[in-house]
PDB file of C-alpha atoms and ligand atoms in Angstrom:
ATOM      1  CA  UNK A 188     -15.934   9.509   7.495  1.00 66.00           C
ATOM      2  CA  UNK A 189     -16.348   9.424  10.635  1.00 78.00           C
ATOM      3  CA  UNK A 190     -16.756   5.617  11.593  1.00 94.00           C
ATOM      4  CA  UNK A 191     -13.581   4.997   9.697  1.00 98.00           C
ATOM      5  CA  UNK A 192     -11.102   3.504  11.572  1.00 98.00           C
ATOM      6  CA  UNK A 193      -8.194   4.526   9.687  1.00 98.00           C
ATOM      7  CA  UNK A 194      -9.488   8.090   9.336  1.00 98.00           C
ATOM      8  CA  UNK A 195      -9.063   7.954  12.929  1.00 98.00           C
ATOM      9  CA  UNK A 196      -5.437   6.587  12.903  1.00 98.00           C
ATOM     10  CA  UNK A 197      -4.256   8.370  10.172  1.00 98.00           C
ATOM     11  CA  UNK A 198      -5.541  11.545  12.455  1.00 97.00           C
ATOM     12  CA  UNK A 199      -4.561  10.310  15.958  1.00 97.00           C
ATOM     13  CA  UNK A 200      -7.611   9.519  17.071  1.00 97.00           C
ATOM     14  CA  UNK A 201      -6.673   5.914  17.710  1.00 97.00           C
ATOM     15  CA  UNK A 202      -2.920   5.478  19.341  1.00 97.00           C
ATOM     16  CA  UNK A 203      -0.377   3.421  16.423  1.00 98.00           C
ATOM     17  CA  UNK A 204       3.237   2.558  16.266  1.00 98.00           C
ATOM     18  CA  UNK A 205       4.003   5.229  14.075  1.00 98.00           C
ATOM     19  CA  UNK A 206       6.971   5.574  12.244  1.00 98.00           C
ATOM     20  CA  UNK A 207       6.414   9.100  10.373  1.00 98.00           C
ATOM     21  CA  UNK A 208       3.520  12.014   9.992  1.00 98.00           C
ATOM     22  CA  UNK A 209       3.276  15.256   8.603  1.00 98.00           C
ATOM     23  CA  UNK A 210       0.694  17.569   6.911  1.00 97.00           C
ATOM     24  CA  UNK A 211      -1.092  14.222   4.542  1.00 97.00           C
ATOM     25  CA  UNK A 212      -0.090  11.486   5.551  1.00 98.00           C
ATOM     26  CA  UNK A 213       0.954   8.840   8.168  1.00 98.00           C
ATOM     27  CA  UNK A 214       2.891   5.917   8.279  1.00 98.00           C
ATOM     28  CA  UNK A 215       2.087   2.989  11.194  1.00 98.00           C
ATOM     29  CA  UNK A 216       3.148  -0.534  11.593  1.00 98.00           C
ATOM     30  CA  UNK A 217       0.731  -2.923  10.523  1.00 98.00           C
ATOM     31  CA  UNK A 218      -1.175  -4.912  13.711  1.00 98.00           C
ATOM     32  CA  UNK A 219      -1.100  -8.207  11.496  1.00 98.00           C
ATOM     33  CA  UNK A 220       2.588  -7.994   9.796  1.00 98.00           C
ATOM     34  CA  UNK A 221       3.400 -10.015   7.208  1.00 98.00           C
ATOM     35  CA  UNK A 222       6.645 -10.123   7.939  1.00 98.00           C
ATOM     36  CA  UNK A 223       8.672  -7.734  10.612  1.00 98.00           C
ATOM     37  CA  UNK A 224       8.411  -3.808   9.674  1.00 98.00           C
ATOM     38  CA  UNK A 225       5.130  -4.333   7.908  1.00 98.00           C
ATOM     39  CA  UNK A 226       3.828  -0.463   7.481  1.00 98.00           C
ATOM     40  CA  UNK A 227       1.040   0.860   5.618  1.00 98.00           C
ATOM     41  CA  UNK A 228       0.971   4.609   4.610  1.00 99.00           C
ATOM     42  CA  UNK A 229      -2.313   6.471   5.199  1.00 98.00           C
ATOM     43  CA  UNK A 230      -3.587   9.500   4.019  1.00 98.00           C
ATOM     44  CA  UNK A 231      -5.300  11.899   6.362  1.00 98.00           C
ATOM     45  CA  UNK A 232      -7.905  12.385   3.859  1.00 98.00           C
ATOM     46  CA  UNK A 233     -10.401   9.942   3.595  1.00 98.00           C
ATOM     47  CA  UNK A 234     -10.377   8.228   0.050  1.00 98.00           C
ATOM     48  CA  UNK A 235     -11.869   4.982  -0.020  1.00 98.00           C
ATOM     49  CA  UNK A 236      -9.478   3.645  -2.802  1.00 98.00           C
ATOM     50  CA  UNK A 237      -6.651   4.414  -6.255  1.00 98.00           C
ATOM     51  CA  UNK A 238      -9.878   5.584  -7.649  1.00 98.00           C
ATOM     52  CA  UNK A 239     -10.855   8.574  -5.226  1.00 97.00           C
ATOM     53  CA  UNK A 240      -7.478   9.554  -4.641  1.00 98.00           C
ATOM     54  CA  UNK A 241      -6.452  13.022  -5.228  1.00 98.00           C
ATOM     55  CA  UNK A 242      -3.897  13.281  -8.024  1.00 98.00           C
ATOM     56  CA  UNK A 243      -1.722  15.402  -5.282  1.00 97.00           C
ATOM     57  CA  UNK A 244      -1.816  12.758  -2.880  1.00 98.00           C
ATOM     58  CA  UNK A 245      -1.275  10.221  -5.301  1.00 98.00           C
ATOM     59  CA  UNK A 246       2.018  11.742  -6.228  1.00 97.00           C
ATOM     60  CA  UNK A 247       3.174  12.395  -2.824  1.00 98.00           C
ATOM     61  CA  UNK A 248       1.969   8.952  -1.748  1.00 98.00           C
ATOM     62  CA  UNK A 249       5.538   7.193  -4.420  1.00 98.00           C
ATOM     63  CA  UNK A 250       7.783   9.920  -2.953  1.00 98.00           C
ATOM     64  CA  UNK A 251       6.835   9.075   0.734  1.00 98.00           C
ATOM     65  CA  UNK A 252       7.274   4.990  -0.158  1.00 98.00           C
ATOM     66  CA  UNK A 253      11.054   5.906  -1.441  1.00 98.00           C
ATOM     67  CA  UNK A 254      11.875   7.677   1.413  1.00 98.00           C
ATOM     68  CA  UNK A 255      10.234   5.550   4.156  1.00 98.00           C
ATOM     69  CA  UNK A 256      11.591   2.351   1.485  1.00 98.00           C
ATOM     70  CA  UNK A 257      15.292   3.486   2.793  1.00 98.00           C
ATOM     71  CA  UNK A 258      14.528   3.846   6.147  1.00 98.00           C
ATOM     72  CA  UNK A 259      13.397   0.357   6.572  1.00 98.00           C
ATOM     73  CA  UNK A 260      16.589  -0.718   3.964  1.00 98.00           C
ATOM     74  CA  UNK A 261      18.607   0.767   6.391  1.00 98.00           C
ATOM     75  CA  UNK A 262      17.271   0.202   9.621  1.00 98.00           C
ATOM     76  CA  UNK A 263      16.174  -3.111   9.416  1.00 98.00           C
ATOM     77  CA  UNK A 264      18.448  -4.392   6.935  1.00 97.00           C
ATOM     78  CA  UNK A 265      15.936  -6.051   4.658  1.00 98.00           C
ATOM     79  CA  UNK A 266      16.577  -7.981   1.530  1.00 98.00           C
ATOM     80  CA  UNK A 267      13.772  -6.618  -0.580  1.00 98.00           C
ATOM     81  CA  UNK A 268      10.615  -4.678  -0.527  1.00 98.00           C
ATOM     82  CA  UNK A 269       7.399  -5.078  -1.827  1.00 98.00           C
ATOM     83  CA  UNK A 270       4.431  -2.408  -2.236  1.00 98.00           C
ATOM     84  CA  UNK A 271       1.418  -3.678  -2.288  1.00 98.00           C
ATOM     85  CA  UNK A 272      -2.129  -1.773  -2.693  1.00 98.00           C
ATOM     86  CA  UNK A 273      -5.744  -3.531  -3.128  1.00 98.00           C
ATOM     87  CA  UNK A 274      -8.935  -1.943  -4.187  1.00 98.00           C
ATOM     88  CA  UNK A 275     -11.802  -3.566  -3.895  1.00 98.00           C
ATOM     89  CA  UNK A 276     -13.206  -6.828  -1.929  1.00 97.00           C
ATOM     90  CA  UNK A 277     -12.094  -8.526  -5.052  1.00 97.00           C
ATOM     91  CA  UNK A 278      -8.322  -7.555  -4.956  1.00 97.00           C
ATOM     92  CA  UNK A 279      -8.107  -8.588  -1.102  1.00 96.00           C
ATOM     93  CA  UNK A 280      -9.278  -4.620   0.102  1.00 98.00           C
ATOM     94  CA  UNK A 281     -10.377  -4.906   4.094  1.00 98.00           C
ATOM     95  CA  UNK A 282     -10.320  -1.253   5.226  1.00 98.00           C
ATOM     96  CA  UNK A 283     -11.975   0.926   2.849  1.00 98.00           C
ATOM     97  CA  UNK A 284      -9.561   3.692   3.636  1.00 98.00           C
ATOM     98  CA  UNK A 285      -6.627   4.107   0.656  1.00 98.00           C
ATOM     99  CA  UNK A 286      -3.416   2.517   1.995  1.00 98.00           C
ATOM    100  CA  UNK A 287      -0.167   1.313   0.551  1.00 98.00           C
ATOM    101  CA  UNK A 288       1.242  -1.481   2.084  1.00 98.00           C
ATOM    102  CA  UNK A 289       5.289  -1.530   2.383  1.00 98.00           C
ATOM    103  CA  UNK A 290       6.221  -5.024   3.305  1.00 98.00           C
ATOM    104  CA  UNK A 291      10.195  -5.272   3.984  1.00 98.00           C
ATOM    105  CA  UNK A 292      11.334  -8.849   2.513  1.00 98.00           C
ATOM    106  CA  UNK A 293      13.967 -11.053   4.506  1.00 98.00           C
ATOM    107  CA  UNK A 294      15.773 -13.994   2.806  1.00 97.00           C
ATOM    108  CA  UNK A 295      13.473 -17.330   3.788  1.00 96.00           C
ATOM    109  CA  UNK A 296      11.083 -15.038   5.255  1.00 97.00           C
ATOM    110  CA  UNK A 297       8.723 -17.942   4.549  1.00 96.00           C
ATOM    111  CA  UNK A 298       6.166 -15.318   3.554  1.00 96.00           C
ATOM    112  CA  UNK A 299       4.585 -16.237   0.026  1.00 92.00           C
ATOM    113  CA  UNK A 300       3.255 -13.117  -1.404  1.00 92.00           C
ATOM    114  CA  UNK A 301       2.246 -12.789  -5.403  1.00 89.00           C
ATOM    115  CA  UNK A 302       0.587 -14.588  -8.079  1.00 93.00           C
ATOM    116  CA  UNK A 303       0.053 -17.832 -10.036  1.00 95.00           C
ATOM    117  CA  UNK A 304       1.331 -16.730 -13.770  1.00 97.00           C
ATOM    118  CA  UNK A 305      -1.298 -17.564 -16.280  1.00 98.00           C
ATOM    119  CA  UNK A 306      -0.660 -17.728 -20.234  1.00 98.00           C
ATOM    120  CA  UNK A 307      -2.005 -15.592 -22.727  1.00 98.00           C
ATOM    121  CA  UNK A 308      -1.797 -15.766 -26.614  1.00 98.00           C
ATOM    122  CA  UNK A 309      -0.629 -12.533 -28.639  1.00 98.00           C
ATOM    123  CA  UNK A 310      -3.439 -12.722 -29.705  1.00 98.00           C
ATOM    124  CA  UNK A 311      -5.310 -12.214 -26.373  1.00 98.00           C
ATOM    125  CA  UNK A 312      -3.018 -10.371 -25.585  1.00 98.00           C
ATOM    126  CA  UNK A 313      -3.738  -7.477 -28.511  1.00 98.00           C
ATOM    127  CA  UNK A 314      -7.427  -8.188 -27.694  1.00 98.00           C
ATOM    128  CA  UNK A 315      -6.649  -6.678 -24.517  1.00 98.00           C
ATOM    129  CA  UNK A 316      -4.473  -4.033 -25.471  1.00 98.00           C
ATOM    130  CA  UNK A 317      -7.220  -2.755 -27.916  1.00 98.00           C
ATOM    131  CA  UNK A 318     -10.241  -3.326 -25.369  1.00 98.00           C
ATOM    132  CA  UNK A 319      -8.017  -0.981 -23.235  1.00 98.00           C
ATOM    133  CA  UNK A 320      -6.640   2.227 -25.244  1.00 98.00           C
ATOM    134  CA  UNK A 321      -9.448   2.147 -28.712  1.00 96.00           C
TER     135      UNK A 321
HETATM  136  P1  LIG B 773      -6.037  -4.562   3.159  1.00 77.82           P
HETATM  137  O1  LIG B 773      -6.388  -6.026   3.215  1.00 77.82           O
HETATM  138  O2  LIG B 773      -7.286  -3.699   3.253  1.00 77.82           O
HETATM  139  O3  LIG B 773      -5.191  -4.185   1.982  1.00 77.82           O
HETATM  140  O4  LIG B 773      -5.138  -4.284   4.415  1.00 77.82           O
HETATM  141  C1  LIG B 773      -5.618  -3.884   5.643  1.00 77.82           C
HETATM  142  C2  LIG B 773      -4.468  -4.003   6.609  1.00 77.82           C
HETATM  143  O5  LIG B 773      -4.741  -3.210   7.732  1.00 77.82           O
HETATM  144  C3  LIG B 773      -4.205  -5.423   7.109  1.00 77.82           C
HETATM  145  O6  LIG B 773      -2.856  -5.783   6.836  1.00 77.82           O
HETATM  146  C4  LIG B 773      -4.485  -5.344   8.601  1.00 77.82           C
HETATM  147  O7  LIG B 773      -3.594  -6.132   9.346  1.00 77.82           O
HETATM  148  C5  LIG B 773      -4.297  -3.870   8.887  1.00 77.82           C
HETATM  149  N1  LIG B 773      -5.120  -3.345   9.966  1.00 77.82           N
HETATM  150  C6  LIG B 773      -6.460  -3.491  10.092  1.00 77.82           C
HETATM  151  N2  LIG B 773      -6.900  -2.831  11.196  1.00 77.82           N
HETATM  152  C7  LIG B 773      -5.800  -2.248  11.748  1.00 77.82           C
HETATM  153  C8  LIG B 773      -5.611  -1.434  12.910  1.00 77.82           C
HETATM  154  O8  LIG B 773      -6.535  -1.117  13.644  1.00 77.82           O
HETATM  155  N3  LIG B 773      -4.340  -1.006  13.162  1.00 77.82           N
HETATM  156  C9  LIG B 773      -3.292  -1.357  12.361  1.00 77.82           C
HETATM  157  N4  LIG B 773      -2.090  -0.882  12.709  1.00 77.82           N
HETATM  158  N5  LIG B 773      -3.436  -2.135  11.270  1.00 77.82           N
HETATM  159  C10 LIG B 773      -4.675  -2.579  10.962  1.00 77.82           C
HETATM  160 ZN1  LIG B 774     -11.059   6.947   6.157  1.00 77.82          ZN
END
C-alpha cells in the first residue's frame, strides 16, 4: 500500500511521536488529540480495517492496549481510558489503515465522546438476536 500514509508511519517512513515499536506494531501520538496522550496503535501490516485483520494481529493488538493502557495510567495519571476503533466511512473511519485509538480520560476533560442511547423492545431485541446467530 504504498500511498498509505500510515503504512508509512507505522514503518518509519514518515517521522511520529512515538511512544513504542517492535516487530508488528507501533504506537504514535495522535496529530489531532482528543484529549492529551491521544495514541493510536498501528500495525505494520497494511489492513484496511477489523475485517482484514489477521487473527494474530488481532490478538496481539488487546495485549499491546493493556500494556500501553498502564503506561499512560501511570505516566499521565489519567482518570479513565477509552478504546475506540471505526470501520468504515459510516462509523467515523478517515485513514483506511486498521488503528485503535487509546484516548486517556481526565476528570472535566470537556471531551464528549459516545452515543445517544436509543430504546429497543424485547421483542426487537430477539429479532436481532435471531437475525444474528440463526
Ligand atoms: P479515524 O477517524 O480514521 O478513526 O482516525 C484517524 C486519526 O488519525 C485521527 O484521530 C487523526 O487525527 C489521526 N491522523 C490522521 N493523519 C495523521 C498523521 O499524519 N499523523 C498522526 N500522528 N495522526 C494522524
Ligand atoms: Zn496502510
Amino acid at each position: 500500500m504504498s500511498e498509505c500514509i500510515f503504512c508509512k508511519i507505522a514503518n518509519g517512513e514518515i517521522p511520529s511521536k512515538t511512544l513504542y515499536e517492535d516487530e508488528l506494531f507501533r504506537v504514535i501520538l495522535d496529530l489531532n488529540p482528543a484529549t492529551r496522550g491521544h495514541a493510536l496503535i498501528l500495525p505494520k501490516a497494511h489492513a484496511a480495517s477489523l475485517y482484514d485483520l489477521p487473527d494474530e494481529t488481532a490478538e496481539a493488538v488487546l495485549v499491546l492496549a493493556k500494556r500501553m493502557a498502564q503506561i499512560m495510567s501511570d505516566r499521565l495519571c489519567c482518570d479513565g481510558l477509552n478504546l475506540i476503533q471505526n470501520n468504515g466511512e459510516a462509523a467515523g473511519q478517515t485513514v483506511s489503515h486498521f488503528h485503535l485509538h487509546m484516548i486517556p480520560r481526565y476528570v472535566n476533560d470537556g471531551q464528549t465522546l459516545g452515543w445517544v442511547p436509543g430504546e429497543a423492545t424485547q421483542e426487537e431485541l430477539e429479532e436481532i438476536r435471531r437475525e444474528m446467530t440463526e
